[in-house]
């Protein structure tokens, strides 16, 4: 694969890159080492498929990819995950994310899975943590975490430690780049400023856009779409989709976001087109989201049909994940009951 | 030694004890495990002799005593000690405190000296730190450190981590009790509240009074007495004493504090009395501070004579420490230059 092809795969669908020159330099010389971290908090929902598709891009581009299950971060973030639950949840996340990656046809052997607790208690890491906390003002720490860490009235000290650890993870995972949503931007710029103060090199930062109504609260936060769980049954999916905002001909809604960022890309990578059946049994097939959107805008697709087809397609996509997870329902119960 | 004698030695000259019943229970059953920690920050001054005399009491009462050189705390406290200097300073503190203890006729073999960095980077400690920081609000952490941690306009995150680590030190040093100045009270009560939340037992807290003008800023902070360094020459001591506030017959001054808390107790433990020579060559000898104070209050001792005798007596007391330290001036230079 040419350097250009690799760079195309690595950077497509990103909203922003910090350190692009360094990225080009490394990719032209060797494989990129990149990590994506997920804090072990609540229950991963459908929007998790979006970063996992980027993981596939990284793997396809020959990168050495690490996925960090940030278990300690899960409770440092104002106890989003209870300390005594976090290992069970971590097992759940690991199985879920691996199942999703398999569904996306990603070769798991090409990815290194790491738990935060495997290295964040080491002597070297801990000393680095003491060092970085000694030069990080409360003000900078609060600012860095503002869009990631749960904002509560009486926050815990750990919520100020969270961004510093995410910065150190880049060093201790030995990566060139960190990938995350653009909501991570302030933590990324914090890391870029502070790692050099500890005589570490600043890393490259690859940011995917936030999807309003899916992984961001900026729009239609009252919709239930962002609550579609990767283990949801077809009926559960339908219940969450049924009532969501969807106006005839108006493409600005979470469902269209799901079509553009989840349904189309996933079926595309499987070499399938997206088939829509309306209430009269008529079928339309689309290869590209753009054509589909045009049909919706010109009102050839009714909102009701959009919803029923979305429910069916989402179910088809996530069913393999659900079936995999249902083999171990005890684990699921221990993680969330 | 009877339990009563032990309890007398352990508790004399303390201002406050938290957990006195537990103290009595333990001392009646076995030797008490107690620690005193000193953060490696600036340069230890003459008031350090006061806690070291309590250390002697603990040793004499048969306690298992640990002295913690809190090197990491030294830079966590808003970089009071620069990170790159802290190991040199720690060596200085260790030699100085050991020299002072020898001067106080304490058998060093009866004390275990520990550096914070020896255990504060361990896996168990680090995990406990993550746990306690996850349940400690910023508000509680700030309050706990208010009288100990340097108060600056833009504090570092580490200054909020400081009290939690001091609480965990009690657990990881395996002690029954922590000894410190009453300025530590808020950290001690924090530890008493939070250790049980981690399923650790709360410890006993032994607090010595603050000495205004010596180890507290509450009085005569413009005086230089608190700046008498344990390595000061007689001339340096004199320069710092010469200008301090001392009114004829008024016993409320830092010099009288030095006589009552340092000069008298130390000469007493060496079996000597305190001899004062006035400018006319007349000599007075005192066995007890109370008699000395009465003479001063009734103006039989002139402030000028008080100062010159204080300088001479302090020099006699700390000279063995200075001579020991001067054997290794390279170490001193590396610590503070």
XYZ file of C-alpha atoms in Angstrom:
674
model
C 0.000 0.000 0.000
C 1.366 3.412 -0.902
C 2.043 6.091 1.689
C -0.783 8.120 0.152
C -3.229 5.235 0.481
C -2.210 4.709 4.083
C -2.597 8.391 4.876
C -5.975 8.402 3.169
C -7.227 5.513 5.316
C -5.767 6.920 8.516
C -7.220 10.382 8.070
C -10.541 9.860 6.278
C -13.662 10.962 8.116
C -11.603 12.808 10.707
C -12.567 16.298 11.711
C -9.172 17.470 12.873
C -5.560 16.372 13.062
C -2.952 17.895 15.356
C 0.578 17.084 14.216
C -0.193 16.302 10.590
C 3.379 16.873 9.389
C 4.682 14.421 11.977
C 1.999 11.949 10.884
C 3.141 12.177 7.266
C 6.762 11.803 8.265
C 6.137 8.668 10.309
C 3.802 7.004 7.807
C 6.352 7.581 5.057
C 9.009 5.849 7.176
C 7.293 3.086 9.143
C 4.014 1.839 10.606
C 2.192 4.273 12.851
C 1.590 3.297 16.488
C -1.825 4.579 17.473
C -4.197 4.032 20.370
C -7.830 4.584 21.097
C -8.965 4.514 24.678
C -12.401 3.928 26.055
C -13.132 4.724 29.676
C -15.063 1.931 31.360
C -18.149 3.830 32.458
C -21.774 3.112 31.512
C -22.954 0.825 28.727
C -21.484 1.270 25.237
C -24.153 2.283 22.754
C -24.498 2.290 19.015
C -22.248 5.318 18.438
C -19.282 3.171 19.548
C -19.382 1.630 16.093
C -18.068 4.889 14.634
C -14.615 4.895 16.295
C -14.417 1.144 15.696
C -14.703 1.794 11.971
C -11.732 4.137 12.299
C -9.913 1.329 14.109
C -10.556 -0.770 11.019
C -9.065 2.006 8.877
C -5.959 2.090 11.052
C -5.556 -1.683 10.875
C -6.118 -1.648 7.113
C -3.442 1.041 6.821
C -1.000 -1.278 8.569
C -0.863 0.663 11.832
C 0.039 -0.978 15.109
C -3.195 -0.383 16.974
C -3.766 -0.522 20.695
C -7.177 -0.340 22.303
C -7.064 0.824 25.887
C -9.779 -0.299 28.270
C -9.376 2.569 30.720
C -10.782 0.805 33.755
C -9.250 3.103 36.364
C -10.438 6.156 34.436
C -13.944 4.715 34.749
C -14.120 5.442 38.450
C -11.761 8.421 38.467
C -14.442 10.211 36.463
C -16.612 11.013 39.461
C -17.429 7.323 39.918
C -19.212 6.885 36.581
C -18.361 3.240 37.161
C -18.442 2.063 40.779
C -14.979 0.845 41.831
C -16.282 -2.595 42.763
C -18.025 -3.009 39.391
C -15.301 -1.764 37.098
C -13.554 -5.088 36.455
C -16.841 -6.735 35.513
C -17.664 -3.833 33.230
C -14.228 -4.036 31.716
C -14.829 -7.669 30.808
C -18.118 -6.609 29.233
C -16.485 -3.811 27.233
C -13.768 -6.121 26.030
C -16.144 -8.801 24.803
C -18.491 -6.245 23.280
C -15.806 -4.325 21.439
C -14.159 -7.484 20.190
C -17.533 -8.762 18.952
C -18.175 -5.461 17.207
C -14.740 -5.499 15.587
C -15.362 -9.034 14.354
C -18.669 -7.891 12.900
C -16.696 -5.148 11.132
C -14.375 -7.833 9.710
C -11.363 -6.591 11.657
C -8.653 -9.157 12.359
C -8.355 -9.034 16.169
C -4.820 -10.397 16.022
C -3.776 -7.092 14.520
C -4.832 -5.192 17.639
C -3.280 -5.128 21.074
C -5.834 -4.850 23.865
C -4.572 -3.265 27.075
C -6.223 -2.516 30.391
C -5.259 0.720 32.108
C -4.745 -1.083 35.400
C -2.063 -3.219 33.735
C 0.369 -0.293 33.571
C -1.155 2.644 35.447
C -0.007 1.214 38.778
C 3.601 0.666 37.719
C 6.412 2.513 39.485
C 7.412 4.451 36.392
C 3.858 5.498 35.629
C 3.139 6.511 39.197
C 6.264 8.638 39.436
C 5.338 10.314 36.153
C 1.885 10.946 37.559
C 3.310 12.643 40.650
C 5.512 14.743 38.389
C 2.786 15.852 36.008
C 0.320 16.602 38.822
C 2.969 18.819 40.411
C 3.100 21.078 37.368
C -0.579 20.946 36.367
C -2.663 23.700 37.869
C -6.181 22.910 39.060
C -7.345 25.438 36.515
C -5.662 23.679 33.575
C -6.836 20.259 34.762
C -10.428 21.396 35.070
C -10.313 23.026 31.658
C -8.760 19.949 30.055
C -11.498 17.671 31.327
C -14.429 20.026 30.821
C -15.971 18.196 27.845
C -15.121 14.674 28.912
C -15.292 14.441 32.670
C -18.716 14.417 34.254
C -19.461 17.930 35.474
C -20.892 17.774 38.974
C -21.398 20.315 41.701
C -18.858 18.853 44.104
C -16.318 17.079 41.889
C -13.808 14.559 43.167
C -10.061 15.185 43.117
C -9.752 12.226 40.755
C -11.633 14.154 38.082
C -8.660 16.545 37.993
C -6.206 13.650 37.791
C -8.036 12.113 34.822
C -6.595 14.314 32.024
C -3.024 13.962 33.317
C -3.324 10.187 33.202
C -4.700 10.265 29.688
C -1.656 12.307 28.685
C 0.716 9.849 30.367
C -1.039 6.918 28.709
C 0.340 8.137 25.383
C 3.855 7.758 26.757
C 3.363 4.500 28.592
C 1.542 2.862 25.685
C 4.508 3.885 23.492
C 2.353 5.323 20.740
C 2.914 8.004 18.141
C -0.717 9.062 18.050
C -3.917 9.053 20.019
C -7.292 8.793 18.323
C -10.530 10.050 19.853
C -13.616 12.140 19.354
C -13.207 15.864 18.985
C -14.727 16.123 22.481
C -11.258 14.995 23.653
C -9.640 18.052 22.091
C -8.910 19.874 25.351
C -7.299 16.801 26.874
C -5.266 16.357 23.696
C -4.013 19.955 23.731
C -3.263 19.577 27.441
C -1.157 16.505 26.631
C 0.618 18.366 23.836
C 1.525 21.159 26.224
C 2.513 19.093 29.253
C 4.331 16.012 27.936
C 7.234 18.137 26.655
C 7.499 19.685 30.145
C 8.297 16.167 31.391
C 10.798 15.737 28.547
C 8.471 13.478 26.606
C 7.592 14.092 22.985
C 4.172 15.384 22.220
C 2.030 12.967 20.251
C -0.146 13.222 17.138
C -3.875 13.630 17.729
C -6.527 12.294 15.377
C -10.069 13.480 16.055
C -13.320 12.203 14.657
C -16.374 14.466 14.583
C -19.104 14.271 17.201
C -22.448 13.040 15.925
C -25.237 15.262 17.260
C -27.900 13.142 18.872
C -25.663 10.083 18.833
C -22.518 10.699 20.809
C -23.037 14.346 21.599
C -25.730 16.202 23.448
C -25.601 19.211 21.202
C -28.784 18.232 19.341
C -31.951 16.267 20.011
C -30.736 15.113 23.376
C -34.285 14.165 24.201
C -34.147 11.517 21.496
C -33.525 7.969 22.548
C -31.287 7.186 19.589
C -28.127 7.664 21.585
C -29.478 5.078 23.980
C -29.596 2.282 21.418
C -27.576 -0.362 23.164
C -25.371 -2.710 21.190
C -27.242 -5.592 22.825
C -30.719 -4.242 22.072
C -33.259 -6.548 20.471
C -35.124 -5.480 17.348
C -38.091 -4.536 19.537
C -35.963 -2.444 21.876
C -34.383 -0.687 18.915
C -37.816 0.017 17.488
C -39.064 1.477 20.770
C -36.146 3.922 20.821
C -36.452 4.882 17.169
C -40.235 5.108 16.987
C -40.598 8.379 18.854
C -37.518 10.219 17.666
C -37.736 13.517 15.844
C -38.001 12.983 12.092
C -39.740 15.492 9.837
C -40.591 14.707 6.247
C -37.884 15.997 3.905
C -35.767 17.464 6.730
C -32.481 15.593 6.862
C -31.307 17.128 10.141
C -32.140 14.328 12.510
C -30.355 11.587 14.376
C -31.703 8.818 12.175
C -30.088 10.282 9.070
C -26.907 10.546 11.156
C -27.157 6.819 11.841
C -27.633 6.123 8.150
C -24.691 8.278 7.112
C -22.207 7.286 9.819
C -23.202 3.744 10.700
C -25.556 1.964 8.297
C -24.016 3.047 4.990
C -20.341 2.717 5.984
C -20.844 -0.702 7.554
C -22.866 -2.166 4.706
C -20.384 -0.628 2.270
C -17.452 -2.343 3.924
C -19.373 -5.612 3.695
C -19.945 -4.923 0.004
C -23.688 -4.592 0.391
C -26.045 -1.816 -0.600
C -28.719 -0.317 1.637
C -32.201 -1.574 0.829
C -35.268 0.374 1.913
C -38.753 -1.112 1.749
C -41.724 1.217 2.085
C -45.115 0.435 3.601
C -46.439 -0.536 0.176
C -43.694 -3.104 -0.325
C -41.716 -1.029 -2.824
C -37.960 -1.493 -2.529
C -35.191 1.020 -3.187
C -31.487 0.191 -3.101
C -28.721 2.728 -2.438
C -24.988 2.373 -2.746
C -24.165 5.830 -1.486
C -25.576 7.816 1.373
C -25.720 10.946 -0.769
C -28.291 9.416 -3.129
C -30.315 8.196 -0.180
C -30.292 11.621 1.438
C -31.445 13.246 -1.795
C -34.411 10.874 -1.986
C -35.325 11.653 1.594
C -35.034 15.401 1.076
C -37.270 15.213 -1.983
C -39.730 13.299 0.224
C -39.601 10.040 -1.705
C -38.948 8.332 1.622
C -41.537 8.813 4.340
C -40.348 9.335 7.948
C -42.296 6.276 9.052
C -40.517 4.153 6.471
C -37.214 5.693 7.443
C -37.801 4.590 11.016
C -38.940 1.055 10.291
C -36.075 0.466 7.867
C -33.581 1.975 10.291
C -34.765 -0.399 13.009
C -34.456 -3.384 10.696
C -31.036 -2.392 9.363
C -29.609 -1.573 12.790
C -30.867 -4.889 14.078
C -29.216 -6.704 11.173
C -25.962 -4.894 11.846
C -25.736 -5.384 15.605
C -27.363 -8.812 15.811
C -24.021 -10.684 15.587
C -22.768 -8.622 18.535
C -25.874 -9.356 20.580
C -25.703 -13.054 19.804
C -22.076 -13.165 20.867
C -22.831 -11.325 24.111
C -25.814 -13.507 24.926
C -23.478 -16.475 25.216
C -22.308 -14.986 28.491
C -25.266 -13.366 30.191
C -23.742 -13.893 33.642
C -20.976 -11.507 32.688
C -23.521 -8.961 31.525
C -25.438 -9.241 34.778
C -22.324 -8.897 36.923
C -21.322 -5.792 35.017
C -24.572 -3.915 35.331
C -26.688 -5.328 38.143
C 8.138 0.364 82.415
C 4.517 0.500 83.526
C 1.679 1.236 81.136
C 1.128 4.515 82.979
C 4.765 5.524 82.541
C 4.616 4.679 78.860
C 1.416 6.654 78.396
C 2.939 9.565 80.269
C 5.968 9.656 77.962
C 3.910 9.197 74.813
C 1.431 11.933 75.629
C 3.406 14.564 77.535
C 3.652 17.996 75.961
C 0.965 17.130 73.432
C -1.832 19.558 72.769
C -4.392 17.089 71.528
C -4.958 13.382 71.063
C -7.565 11.858 68.777
C -8.282 8.240 69.645
C -7.051 8.304 73.231
C -9.025 5.219 74.289
C -7.512 3.219 71.444
C -4.081 4.507 72.469
C -4.578 3.279 76.027
C -5.847 -0.069 74.813
C -2.856 -0.661 72.549
C -0.226 0.534 75.018
C -1.685 -1.760 77.678
C -1.371 -4.706 75.271
C 1.742 -4.167 73.183
C 4.204 -1.614 71.800
C 2.663 1.249 69.864
C 3.615 1.678 66.198
C 3.862 5.384 65.506
C 5.222 7.530 62.701
C 6.240 11.104 62.219
C 6.598 12.400 58.704
C 8.530 15.363 57.475
C 7.930 16.666 53.980
C 11.189 17.365 52.176
C 10.732 21.039 51.396
C 12.979 23.923 52.477
C 15.692 23.790 55.118
C 14.848 22.376 58.549
C 15.197 25.002 61.243
C 15.533 24.999 64.984
C 11.869 24.199 65.688
C 12.494 20.707 64.247
C 14.104 19.867 67.564
C 10.673 19.934 69.213
C 9.112 16.954 67.377
C 12.444 15.148 67.656
C 12.170 15.375 71.435
C 8.770 13.705 71.142
C 10.433 11.029 69.017
C 12.759 10.469 71.948
C 9.733 10.113 74.235
C 8.214 7.527 71.909
C 11.460 5.562 71.754
C 11.859 5.773 75.518
C 8.308 4.462 75.897
C 9.264 1.424 73.845
C 7.279 2.397 70.748
C 8.203 1.158 67.300
C 8.957 4.483 65.670
C 9.131 5.250 61.981
C 10.346 8.529 60.583
C 9.058 9.219 57.105
C 11.104 11.394 54.783
C 8.219 12.447 52.564
C 10.254 13.222 49.467
C 7.390 13.029 46.981
C 5.236 15.231 49.209
C 8.021 17.813 48.969
C 7.256 18.583 45.354
C 3.559 17.722 45.457
C 3.196 20.729 47.742
C 3.238 23.277 44.935
C 6.894 22.495 44.219
C 8.221 23.635 47.597
C 11.116 21.372 46.679
C 12.020 21.244 42.979
C 11.588 17.686 41.656
C 15.209 17.501 40.505
C 16.500 18.598 43.922
C 14.336 16.488 46.158
C 16.617 13.448 46.440
C 19.564 15.642 47.418
C 17.408 17.416 49.970
C 16.200 14.106 51.284
C 19.790 13.042 51.917
C 20.324 16.326 53.740
C 17.202 15.871 55.882
C 18.192 12.337 56.745
C 21.682 13.253 57.874
C 20.468 16.325 59.724
C 17.678 14.562 61.568
C 19.896 11.638 62.469
C 22.548 14.042 63.768
C 19.938 15.873 65.802
C 18.589 12.627 67.240
C 22.112 11.596 68.204
C 22.565 14.938 69.928
C 19.338 14.171 71.808
C 20.858 10.831 72.881
C 18.337 8.789 70.881
C 19.462 5.322 69.822
C 19.031 5.419 66.024
C 18.753 1.637 65.867
C 15.404 1.975 67.589
C 13.970 3.981 64.692
C 13.068 2.894 61.200
C 13.765 5.549 58.582
C 11.629 5.345 55.456
C 11.482 7.426 52.300
C 8.057 8.068 50.814
C 9.287 7.117 47.351
C 10.156 3.659 48.696
C 6.492 2.688 48.969
C 4.384 5.460 47.425
C 5.006 4.099 43.932
C 4.015 0.525 44.748
C 1.061 -1.087 42.997
C -0.956 -1.428 46.177
C -0.347 2.154 47.212
C -1.141 3.530 43.784
C -4.408 1.635 43.558
C -5.352 2.899 47.009
C -4.521 6.398 45.850
C -6.819 6.085 42.839
C -9.540 4.804 45.145
C -9.250 7.535 47.750
C -9.021 10.308 45.144
C -12.237 8.985 43.609
C -14.163 9.573 46.818
C -12.424 12.752 48.001
C -14.098 15.924 46.838
C -11.947 18.863 45.770
C -13.593 20.775 48.579
C -12.573 18.267 51.266
C -9.049 17.975 49.869
C -8.552 21.725 49.846
C -9.900 22.027 53.368
C -7.699 19.191 54.628
C -4.541 20.802 53.308
C -5.386 24.397 54.169
C -2.921 24.766 57.059
C -0.161 22.602 55.660
C -0.074 22.969 51.912
C 1.334 26.185 50.508
C -1.585 28.432 49.624
C -1.017 29.954 46.208
C -3.240 31.714 43.733
C -3.129 29.000 41.094
C -2.497 25.774 43.008
C -1.358 22.554 41.394
C -3.528 19.429 41.308
C -0.863 17.710 43.395
C -1.660 19.997 46.314
C -5.082 18.318 46.449
C -3.514 14.863 46.276
C -1.188 15.616 49.200
C -3.641 15.010 52.092
C -4.918 11.751 50.582
C -1.379 10.414 50.403
C -0.674 11.397 53.978
C -3.761 9.426 54.984
C -2.648 6.386 52.984
C 0.841 6.600 54.483
C -0.679 5.591 57.815
C -1.914 2.372 56.237
C 1.142 1.594 54.167
C 3.549 2.292 57.022
C 1.474 -0.130 59.129
C 1.246 2.196 62.100
C -1.283 2.616 64.873
C -0.685 6.328 65.245
C 0.589 9.378 63.457
C 2.354 12.168 65.299
C 2.527 15.749 64.052
C 1.983 19.376 64.880
C -1.539 20.549 65.521
C -1.301 22.322 62.151
C -1.833 18.810 60.716
C -5.197 18.522 62.430
C -7.320 18.898 59.305
C -5.317 16.277 57.452
C -5.623 13.988 60.474
C -9.402 14.383 60.664
C -9.577 13.859 56.904
C -7.666 10.584 57.344
C -9.960 9.538 60.189
C -12.989 10.106 57.994
C -11.708 8.586 54.758
C -9.637 5.528 55.716
C -12.729 3.707 57.017
C -14.416 4.411 53.653
C -11.650 2.312 52.078
C -12.182 -0.363 54.739
C -9.049 0.622 56.614
C -9.038 1.365 60.316
C -8.699 4.932 61.361
C -5.494 5.683 63.239
C -4.640 7.498 66.466
C -3.445 11.090 66.105
C -0.984 12.721 68.478
C -0.571 16.475 68.084
C 2.042 18.753 69.544
C 1.310 22.460 69.962
C 2.507 25.054 67.484
C 5.109 27.441 68.827
C 4.224 31.002 67.830
C 7.187 32.641 66.186
C 8.995 29.328 65.857
C 6.988 26.929 63.764
C 3.871 29.005 63.312
C 3.258 32.373 61.759
C 0.602 33.354 64.229
C 2.941 35.660 66.165
C 6.053 37.719 65.522
C 6.390 36.391 62.020
C 8.721 39.266 61.287
C 11.192 37.801 63.754
C 14.077 35.823 62.389
C 13.976 33.243 65.161
C 12.094 30.743 63.049
C 14.879 31.074 60.527
C 17.593 29.795 62.852
C 19.031 27.009 60.793
C 20.315 23.859 62.453
C 23.620 24.461 60.677
C 23.932 28.111 61.726
C 27.178 29.304 63.258
C 27.156 31.185 66.549
C 27.461 34.435 64.602
C 24.549 33.584 62.337
C 22.431 32.657 65.345
C 23.329 35.936 66.995
C 22.387 37.951 63.919
C 18.928 36.347 63.918
C 18.382 36.736 67.648
C 19.814 40.230 68.035
C 16.910 42.090 66.451
C 14.001 39.991 67.630
C 11.210 41.419 69.724
C 11.995 41.141 73.431
C 10.590 43.576 75.965
C 11.846 43.708 79.520
C 9.645 41.614 81.809
C 7.279 40.558 79.006
C 7.546 36.823 78.555
C 5.492 36.678 75.361
C 8.251 36.441 72.825
C 9.880 33.833 70.654
C 13.061 33.691 72.686
C 11.212 32.590 75.814
C 9.513 30.006 73.597
C 12.948 28.719 72.618
C 13.969 28.548 76.254
C 10.826 26.717 77.314
C 10.521 24.284 74.407
C 14.101 23.760 73.300
C 16.832 24.941 75.669
C 15.373 23.728 78.959
C 14.055 20.358 77.754
C 17.280 19.495 75.942
C 19.604 20.469 78.765
C 17.295 18.678 81.186
C 17.504 15.447 79.245
C 21.282 15.782 79.295
C 21.089 16.295 83.063
C 22.371 19.842 82.904
C 20.916 23.058 84.237
C 20.583 26.282 82.269
C 23.250 28.842 83.156
C 22.743 32.512 82.396
C 25.569 35.023 82.603
C 24.729 38.720 82.615
C 26.806 41.571 81.233
C 28.414 42.100 84.625
C 29.587 38.490 84.771
C 27.005 37.374 87.323
C 25.806 33.809 86.800
C 22.401 32.318 87.523
C 21.551 28.622 87.171
C 18.050 27.229 86.578
C 16.790 23.695 86.653
C 13.254 24.497 85.640
C 11.919 26.843 83.024
C 9.253 28.137 85.413
C 11.861 29.620 87.771
C 13.668 31.164 84.849
C 10.481 32.731 83.515
C 9.675 34.194 86.921
C 13.088 35.848 87.067
C 12.585 37.293 83.621
C 9.107 38.574 84.421
C 10.398 40.274 87.556
C 13.059 41.868 85.334
C 16.044 40.215 86.980
C 17.131 39.173 83.509
C 17.674 41.945 80.994
C 16.502 41.382 77.381
C 20.045 41.949 76.133
C 21.336 39.232 78.433
C 18.479 36.966 77.431
C 19.550 37.333 73.811
C 23.261 36.804 74.307
C 22.695 33.771 76.519
C 20.144 32.350 74.103
C 22.653 32.644 71.263
C 25.343 30.914 73.305
C 23.049 28.137 74.536
C 21.528 27.470 71.122
C 24.987 27.323 69.628
C 26.075 24.823 72.281
C 23.015 22.707 71.592
C 23.171 22.600 67.808
C 26.955 22.651 67.398
C 27.223 18.826 67.294
C 24.677 18.798 64.470
C 26.556 21.467 62.538
C 29.870 19.686 62.995
C 28.371 16.445 61.737
C 26.855 18.173 58.704
C 30.059 20.019 57.873
C 31.726 16.686 57.220
C 29.709 16.527 54.013
C 29.422 20.023 52.612
C 29.072 18.699 49.055
C 25.784 17.130 50.051
C 24.626 20.404 51.564
C 25.523 22.285 48.404
C 23.776 19.798 46.134
C 20.643 20.051 48.225
C 20.319 23.803 48.237
C 22.361 25.355 45.432
